[in-house]
Amino acid sequence: MRNKVTVVGAGNVGATTAQRIFDGGYADVVLVDIVDGLPQGKALDMLESGPILGTDASIVGTNGYEETEGSDVVVVTSGIARKPGMSRDDLLLTNMKIVTSVVEQTAKFSPNSVHLIVTNPLDAMAQQALKITGFPSNRVVGMAGILDTARYRTFLAEELGVSVNSVSAYVLGGHGDTMVPVVESTNVAGTPVSKLIAPKRLEEIVQRARDGGAEIVNYLKTGSAFYAPSASIVQMVEAIIFDKKEILPCTAYLQGQYGISDLYVGVPVKLGSNGVEEIVELNLNSDELNALRKSAEAVQELVEVMAGAQ
Ligand code: APR
């Protein structure tokens, strides 16, 4: 039997994610959206690409949740996206309501699933999903670190004229202005990046990665990034359904690790069929640890705003 993946939100991020998974052919996909006809039309269009791609997986679109029953992974992308001049935090209360109503349903129909949260502001939405689903925290995880890290690696590879595959890096912290690239563990085929790029230039590259989402919003004007986000989601989905136990930077619920408790923050995790199977504690220097804790404080502020609004 194939794995089953539900993707909620048939907009840019959700539909592209569904497409990437369907094209891979290893999971049946259910695409859900509140807009009548949108998920049905996109899913049918993708299904009809099956004979060309040689894919026998199924994909259906729906406005309800019955079809999502028994999913192994539920990807939540429903919500509003940023427009130029908006921060991810501007989306907080609107997306909180959307994520709440969605995960009430998905958790009911797929009580054993891993929920993968993508809607922004990501860390706060993961926290809300944990609360509403009542799932153990290993089965609610957020996508941000892979994307932030991919942006950082892209810019480093471009700067150095080497393959992206030769650049290893981790970006931790919240998904936003407080993200924390771990410069010490960033290396190019084993050589620390600090030996290859001058500090001032490296800081510019870090800042561009930090602003990577906004750079794309400013180009698109009517929406935010979705190609690199959906590729990041699919890497996580594959790690879960194939029980890869891959160590990836994800947004996970910390309970004392890095001195942070009861909060979702971006850290390296071991991702497998049980979701977050382990939180990996890197040896951070004091600057990085402080930056990570500052990032956690920014997430805490959003959690408090949400608590006041419920
Ligand atoms: N239930 C189901 N779908 C919903 C609901 C709901 N309650 N509310 C909104 N949606 C759907 C919209 O109808 C839309 O099709 O979510 C979809 C969002 O798609 P886009 O507007 O294209 O946004 P997208 O770029 O996909 O981003 C979605 O992911 O990366 C984050 O910041 C981004 O929070 C945003 C989310």
Tab-separated table of C-alpha atoms and ligand atoms in Angstrom:
chain	number	residue	atom	x	y	z
A	1	MET	CA	0.000	0.000	0.000
A	2	ARG	CA	1.206	3.477	-0.835
A	3	ASN	CA	1.649	6.108	1.838
A	4	LYS	CA	-1.016	8.758	2.063
A	5	VAL	CA	-0.225	12.448	2.301
A	6	THR	CA	-2.776	15.212	2.787
A	7	VAL	CA	-1.871	18.733	1.753
A	8	VAL	CA	-4.177	21.454	3.092
A	9	GLY	CA	-4.123	24.650	1.061
A	10	ALA	CA	-4.178	24.358	-2.727
A	11	GLY	CA	-2.459	27.685	-3.269
A	12	ASN	CA	1.085	28.201	-4.437
A	13	VAL	CA	2.898	26.291	-1.709
A	14	GLY	CA	0.294	23.541	-1.265
A	15	ALA	CA	-0.318	22.807	-4.943
A	16	THR	CA	3.398	22.780	-5.752
A	17	THR	CA	4.001	20.419	-2.830
A	18	ALA	CA	1.197	18.122	-3.999
A	19	GLN	CA	2.652	18.164	-7.488
A	20	ARG	CA	6.152	17.271	-6.340
A	21	ILE	CA	4.828	14.368	-4.237
A	22	PHE	CA	2.481	13.112	-6.961
A	23	ASP	CA	5.245	13.321	-9.560
A	24	GLY	CA	7.419	11.185	-7.280
A	25	GLY	CA	4.703	8.530	-7.402
A	26	TYR	CA	5.358	7.153	-3.908
A	27	ALA	CA	2.300	8.478	-2.086
A	28	ASP	CA	-1.386	9.021	-2.712
A	29	VAL	CA	-2.210	12.675	-2.249
A	30	VAL	CA	-5.331	14.453	-0.998
A	31	LEU	CA	-5.385	18.186	-1.705
A	32	VAL	CA	-7.792	20.254	0.432
A	33	ASP	CA	-8.813	23.883	0.125
A	34	ILE	CA	-11.697	26.033	1.282
A	35	VAL	CA	-12.270	27.424	-2.229
A	36	ASP	CA	-14.801	25.349	-4.151
A	37	GLY	CA	-13.304	23.776	-7.273
A	38	LEU	CA	-9.712	24.873	-6.696
A	39	PRO	CA	-8.313	21.664	-5.178
A	40	GLN	CA	-10.538	19.506	-7.409
A	41	GLY	CA	-9.337	21.234	-10.578
A	42	LYS	CA	-5.657	21.253	-9.660
A	43	ALA	CA	-5.728	17.631	-8.475
A	44	LEU	CA	-7.452	16.440	-11.661
A	45	ASP	CA	-4.964	18.351	-13.791
A	46	MET	CA	-2.087	16.658	-11.925
A	47	LEU	CA	-3.757	13.240	-12.163
A	48	GLU	CA	-3.952	13.634	-15.923
A	49	SER	CA	-0.181	14.115	-16.041
A	50	GLY	CA	0.198	10.568	-14.629
A	51	PRO	CA	0.259	8.734	-17.974
A	52	ILE	CA	2.967	11.075	-19.254
A	53	LEU	CA	5.066	10.801	-16.095
A	54	GLY	CA	4.364	7.112	-15.642
A	55	THR	CA	2.860	7.723	-12.206
A	56	ASP	CA	0.142	5.440	-10.852
A	57	ALA	CA	-0.378	7.244	-7.552
A	58	SER	CA	-3.747	8.860	-6.950
A	59	ILE	CA	-4.485	12.483	-6.245
A	60	VAL	CA	-7.875	13.940	-5.340
A	61	GLY	CA	-9.002	17.429	-4.475
A	62	THR	CA	-11.715	18.201	-1.954
A	63	ASN	CA	-13.264	20.887	0.223
A	64	GLY	CA	-13.916	18.407	3.035
A	65	TYR	CA	-11.860	16.190	5.284
A	66	GLU	CA	-13.408	12.707	4.957
A	67	GLU	CA	-11.070	11.865	2.081
A	68	THR	CA	-8.039	12.705	4.235
A	69	GLU	CA	-8.778	9.859	6.645
A	70	GLY	CA	-5.796	7.739	7.663
A	71	SER	CA	-3.103	10.011	6.232
A	72	ASP	CA	0.471	9.296	7.272
A	73	VAL	CA	1.512	12.924	6.886
A	74	VAL	CA	-0.622	16.080	6.875
A	75	VAL	CA	1.019	19.187	5.427
A	76	VAL	CA	-0.679	22.426	6.489
A	77	THR	CA	-0.117	25.339	4.086
A	78	SER	CA	-3.539	26.986	4.350
A	79	GLY	CA	-3.525	30.638	5.245
A	80	ILE	CA	-2.777	34.012	3.817
A	81	ALA	CA	0.657	34.786	2.405
A	82	ARG	CA	2.701	37.958	2.755
A	83	LYS	CA	2.421	41.002	0.521
A	84	PRO	CA	5.255	43.533	0.118
A	85	GLY	CA	5.851	45.465	3.335
A	86	MET	CA	4.278	42.779	5.525
A	87	SER	CA	6.269	40.707	7.975
A	88	ARG	CA	5.418	37.068	8.635
A	89	ASP	CA	4.149	38.176	12.054
A	90	ASP	CA	1.491	40.395	10.418
A	91	LEU	CA	-0.238	37.168	9.423
A	92	LEU	CA	-0.482	35.913	13.017
A	93	LEU	CA	-4.122	36.132	14.090
A	94	THR	CA	-5.683	35.458	10.688
A	95	ASN	CA	-3.579	32.378	10.122
A	96	MET	CA	-4.030	31.224	13.732
A	97	LYS	CA	-7.782	30.923	13.107
A	98	ILE	CA	-7.253	29.137	9.801
A	99	VAL	CA	-4.714	26.679	11.222
A	100	THR	CA	-6.967	25.997	14.223
A	101	SER	CA	-9.997	25.130	12.102
A	102	VAL	CA	-7.904	22.978	9.761
A	103	VAL	CA	-6.014	20.899	12.311
A	104	GLU	CA	-9.158	20.223	14.342
A	105	GLN	CA	-10.340	18.303	11.283
A	106	THR	CA	-7.088	16.732	10.125
A	107	ALA	CA	-6.212	15.483	13.627
A	108	LYS	CA	-9.680	13.925	13.915
A	109	PHE	CA	-9.401	12.060	10.609
A	110	SER	CA	-5.707	11.135	10.896
A	111	PRO	CA	-5.006	10.698	14.608
A	112	ASN	CA	-1.746	8.836	14.004
A	113	SER	CA	-0.302	11.201	11.421
A	114	VAL	CA	2.691	13.475	11.579
A	115	HIS	CA	1.548	17.066	11.043
A	116	LEU	CA	3.979	19.228	9.113
A	117	ILE	CA	3.188	22.903	9.550
A	118	VAL	CA	4.177	25.450	6.908
A	119	THR	CA	1.755	28.356	7.366
A	120	ASN	CA	3.469	31.501	8.666
A	121	PRO	CA	4.418	32.783	11.150
A	122	LEU	CA	5.690	29.257	11.228
A	123	ASP	CA	6.942	28.764	14.764
A	124	ALA	CA	3.760	30.197	16.286
A	125	MET	CA	1.537	28.165	13.966
A	126	ALA	CA	3.343	24.960	14.960
A	127	GLN	CA	2.762	25.851	18.601
A	128	GLN	CA	-0.933	26.371	17.893
A	129	ALA	CA	-1.182	23.084	15.976
A	130	LEU	CA	0.408	21.224	18.894
A	131	LYS	CA	-2.171	22.689	21.243
A	132	ILE	CA	-5.197	21.997	19.051
A	133	THR	CA	-4.245	18.483	17.894
A	134	GLY	CA	-3.219	17.347	21.373
A	135	PHE	CA	-0.612	15.186	19.605
A	136	PRO	CA	2.707	14.348	21.253
A	137	SER	CA	5.199	16.990	20.193
A	138	ASN	CA	7.243	14.577	18.045
A	139	ARG	CA	4.282	14.400	15.652
A	140	VAL	CA	3.944	18.157	15.080
A	141	VAL	CA	6.887	19.680	13.251
A	142	GLY	CA	7.424	22.840	11.235
A	143	MET	CA	9.223	23.547	7.972
A	144	ALA	CA	11.587	26.508	7.917
A	145	GLY	CA	15.187	25.549	8.583
A	146	ILE	CA	15.658	23.552	5.387
A	147	LEU	CA	14.461	26.532	3.376
A	148	ASP	CA	16.555	29.070	5.271
A	149	THR	CA	19.565	26.766	4.985
A	150	ALA	CA	18.968	26.228	1.257
A	151	ARG	CA	18.918	29.969	0.661
A	152	TYR	CA	22.128	30.403	2.642
A	153	ARG	CA	23.822	27.529	0.770
A	154	THR	CA	22.675	28.935	-2.578
A	155	PHE	CA	24.271	32.314	-1.898
A	156	LEU	CA	27.475	30.784	-0.501
A	157	ALA	CA	27.841	28.475	-3.516
A	158	GLU	CA	27.262	31.395	-5.871
A	159	GLU	CA	29.842	33.518	-4.043
A	160	LEU	CA	32.495	30.800	-4.118
A	161	GLY	CA	31.731	29.386	-7.561
A	162	VAL	CA	31.272	25.845	-6.216
A	163	SER	CA	28.446	23.342	-6.369
A	164	VAL	CA	25.681	23.768	-3.804
A	165	ASN	CA	26.376	20.128	-2.935
A	166	SER	CA	29.792	21.097	-1.611
A	167	VAL	CA	28.412	23.614	0.881
A	168	SER	CA	27.233	22.281	4.265
A	169	ALA	CA	25.416	24.572	6.634
A	170	TYR	CA	22.786	24.800	9.337
A	171	VAL	CA	20.431	27.677	9.943
A	172	LEU	CA	18.687	27.508	13.296
A	173	GLY	CA	16.277	29.694	15.251
A	174	GLY	CA	12.918	31.153	14.336
A	175	HIS	CA	11.842	31.621	10.731
A	176	GLY	CA	12.260	35.347	10.433
A	177	ASP	CA	14.575	38.170	11.212
A	178	THR	CA	16.096	36.297	14.127
A	179	MET	CA	17.219	33.202	12.247
A	180	VAL	CA	20.679	31.985	13.295
A	181	PRO	CA	23.112	30.662	10.679
A	182	VAL	CA	25.705	28.579	12.503
A	183	VAL	CA	28.775	30.053	10.869
A	184	GLU	CA	31.157	27.723	12.704
A	185	SER	CA	29.604	24.607	11.217
A	186	THR	CA	29.330	26.077	7.734
A	187	ASN	CA	31.983	24.554	5.538
A	188	VAL	CA	32.899	23.953	1.941
A	189	ALA	CA	34.083	20.371	1.555
A	190	GLY	CA	35.425	20.518	5.104
A	191	THR	CA	37.015	23.980	4.986
A	192	PRO	CA	35.268	26.432	7.358
A	193	VAL	CA	33.565	29.160	5.370
A	194	SER	CA	35.173	31.771	7.637
A	195	LYS	CA	38.507	30.846	5.990
A	196	LEU	CA	37.090	31.416	2.498
A	197	ILE	CA	34.969	34.549	2.812
A	198	ALA	CA	35.880	37.751	4.672
A	199	PRO	CA	33.723	38.465	7.768
A	200	LYS	CA	32.012	41.552	6.299
A	201	ARG	CA	31.053	39.768	3.076
A	202	LEU	CA	29.930	36.712	5.031
A	203	GLU	CA	27.662	38.905	7.147
A	204	GLU	CA	26.135	40.337	3.944
A	205	ILE	CA	25.426	36.815	2.717
A	206	VAL	CA	23.897	35.852	6.063
A	207	GLN	CA	21.688	38.936	5.896
A	208	ARG	CA	20.560	38.110	2.368
A	209	ALA	CA	19.576	34.613	3.552
A	210	ARG	CA	17.702	36.177	6.461
A	211	ASP	CA	15.825	38.440	4.032
A	212	GLY	CA	15.491	35.690	1.423
A	213	GLY	CA	11.722	35.418	1.748
A	214	ALA	CA	11.201	39.179	1.562
A	215	GLU	CA	13.430	39.417	-1.530
A	216	ILE	CA	11.048	37.102	-3.348
A	217	VAL	CA	7.900	38.796	-2.009
A	218	ASN	CA	9.249	42.079	-3.390
A	219	TYR	CA	9.645	40.558	-6.841
A	220	LEU	CA	6.322	38.732	-6.889
A	221	LYS	CA	4.305	41.536	-5.231
A	222	THR	CA	1.164	39.407	-4.924
A	223	GLY	CA	2.463	36.415	-3.009
A	224	SER	CA	5.459	34.747	-1.459
A	225	ALA	CA	7.966	32.039	-2.357
A	226	PHE	CA	6.781	28.543	-3.151
A	227	TYR	CA	9.277	26.582	-5.255
A	228	ALA	CA	12.022	26.337	-2.637
A	229	PRO	CA	9.459	26.029	0.196
A	230	SER	CA	7.719	23.090	-1.491
A	231	ALA	CA	11.055	21.384	-2.212
A	232	SER	CA	11.882	21.773	1.499
A	233	ILE	CA	8.531	20.283	2.541
A	234	VAL	CA	9.021	17.302	0.263
A	235	GLN	CA	12.444	16.580	1.758
A	236	MET	CA	10.736	16.360	5.163
A	237	VAL	CA	7.806	14.277	3.862
A	238	GLU	CA	10.236	11.778	2.321
A	239	ALA	CA	12.311	11.588	5.517
A	240	ILE	CA	9.121	10.726	7.423
A	241	ILE	CA	7.427	8.262	5.100
A	242	PHE	CA	10.638	6.454	4.196
A	243	ASP	CA	11.775	6.501	7.847
A	244	LYS	CA	15.106	7.962	6.734
A	245	LYS	CA	16.158	9.263	10.146
A	246	GLU	CA	17.745	12.162	8.308
A	247	ILE	CA	19.145	15.024	10.382
A	248	LEU	CA	17.528	18.171	9.069
A	249	PRO	CA	16.988	21.662	10.449
A	250	CYS	CA	13.281	21.762	11.362
A	251	THR	CA	11.032	23.655	13.737
A	252	ALA	CA	10.577	21.430	16.766
A	253	TYR	CA	9.194	21.672	20.279
A	254	LEU	CA	12.017	22.153	22.745
A	255	GLN	CA	11.804	20.926	26.292
A	256	GLY	CA	15.017	22.116	27.851
A	257	GLN	CA	17.344	21.592	24.889
A	258	TYR	CA	19.550	24.647	24.241
A	259	GLY	CA	18.113	26.003	27.533
A	260	ILE	CA	14.721	26.635	25.877
A	261	SER	CA	11.467	25.112	27.125
A	262	ASP	CA	7.944	24.662	25.790
A	263	LEU	CA	8.566	26.491	22.537
A	264	TYR	CA	8.920	25.728	18.836
A	265	VAL	CA	12.310	26.817	17.518
A	266	GLY	CA	14.409	25.768	14.529
A	267	VAL	CA	17.003	23.146	15.483
A	268	PRO	CA	18.522	20.069	13.836
A	269	VAL	CA	16.304	17.033	14.360
A	270	LYS	CA	16.365	13.378	13.392
A	271	LEU	CA	13.310	12.947	11.189
A	272	GLY	CA	11.767	9.507	10.672
A	273	SER	CA	8.439	7.709	10.691
A	274	ASN	CA	7.758	8.888	14.258
A	275	GLY	CA	8.325	12.483	13.198
A	276	VAL	CA	10.904	14.225	15.375
A	277	GLU	CA	12.745	11.226	16.794
A	278	GLU	CA	15.534	13.209	18.400
A	279	ILE	CA	16.549	16.808	18.864
A	280	VAL	CA	20.218	17.216	18.052
A	281	GLU	CA	22.119	19.580	20.308
A	282	LEU	CA	24.967	21.212	18.402
A	283	ASN	CA	27.873	22.747	20.261
A	284	LEU	CA	27.099	26.395	19.764
A	285	ASN	CA	29.385	29.232	20.751
A	286	SER	CA	27.978	31.769	23.203
A	287	ASP	CA	27.038	34.271	20.463
A	288	GLU	CA	25.079	31.620	18.596
A	289	LEU	CA	23.410	30.356	21.751
A	290	ASN	CA	22.395	33.898	22.681
A	291	ALA	CA	21.064	34.478	19.172
A	292	LEU	CA	19.055	31.243	19.387
A	293	ARG	CA	17.578	32.271	22.728
A	294	LYS	CA	16.750	35.734	21.368
A	295	SER	CA	15.028	34.027	18.486
A	296	ALA	CA	13.052	31.928	20.970
A	297	GLU	CA	11.995	35.101	22.797
A	298	ALA	CA	10.553	36.455	19.546
A	299	VAL	CA	8.530	33.242	19.159
A	300	GLN	CA	7.398	33.498	22.798
A	301	GLU	CA	6.035	37.006	22.146
A	302	LEU	CA	3.867	35.698	19.315
A	303	VAL	CA	2.648	32.813	21.460
A	304	GLU	CA	1.581	35.325	24.101
A	305	VAL	CA	-0.285	37.456	21.543
A	306	MET	CA	-2.106	34.302	20.404
A	307	ALA	CA	-2.951	33.361	23.996
A	308	GLY	CA	-4.474	36.811	24.512
A	309	ALA	CA	-6.611	36.433	21.391
A	310	GLN	CA	-8.115	33.009	22.206
B	1	APR	N1	-9.057	25.833	4.851
B	1	APR	C1	-8.442	25.382	3.737
B	1	APR	N2	-7.740	26.186	2.905
B	1	APR	C2	-7.692	27.480	3.216
B	1	APR	C3	-8.310	28.025	4.360
B	1	APR	C4	-9.027	27.126	5.206
B	1	APR	N3	-9.636	27.539	6.307
B	1	APR	N4	-8.072	29.357	4.389
B	1	APR	C5	-7.305	29.650	3.323
B	1	APR	N5	-7.081	28.527	2.600
B	1	APR	C6	-6.352	28.374	1.350
B	1	APR	C7	-6.620	29.509	0.357
B	1	APR	O1	-7.879	29.338	-0.275
B	1	APR	C8	-5.447	29.375	-0.595
B	1	APR	O2	-5.757	28.556	-1.723
B	1	APR	O3	-4.946	28.446	1.551
B	1	APR	C9	-4.366	28.711	0.256
B	1	APR	C10	-3.136	29.587	0.451
B	1	APR	O4	-2.523	29.715	-0.785
B	1	APR	P1	-1.746	31.034	-1.249
B	1	APR	O5	-2.594	32.232	-0.963
B	1	APR	O6	-1.274	30.779	-2.644
B	1	APR	O7	-0.525	31.110	-0.248
B	1	APR	P2	0.846	30.301	-0.343
B	1	APR	O8	1.837	31.083	-1.099
B	1	APR	O9	0.553	28.899	-0.745
B	1	APR	O10	1.299	30.337	1.187
B	1	APR	C11	0.591	29.625	2.173
B	1	APR	O11	2.544	29.120	3.441
B	1	APR	O12	4.749	29.798	3.220
B	1	APR	C12	3.530	30.018	3.879
B	1	APR	O13	3.589	32.392	4.380
B	1	APR	C13	2.984	31.405	3.603
B	1	APR	O14	1.323	31.346	5.317
B	1	APR	C14	1.533	31.220	3.927
B	1	APR	C15	1.284	29.761	3.514
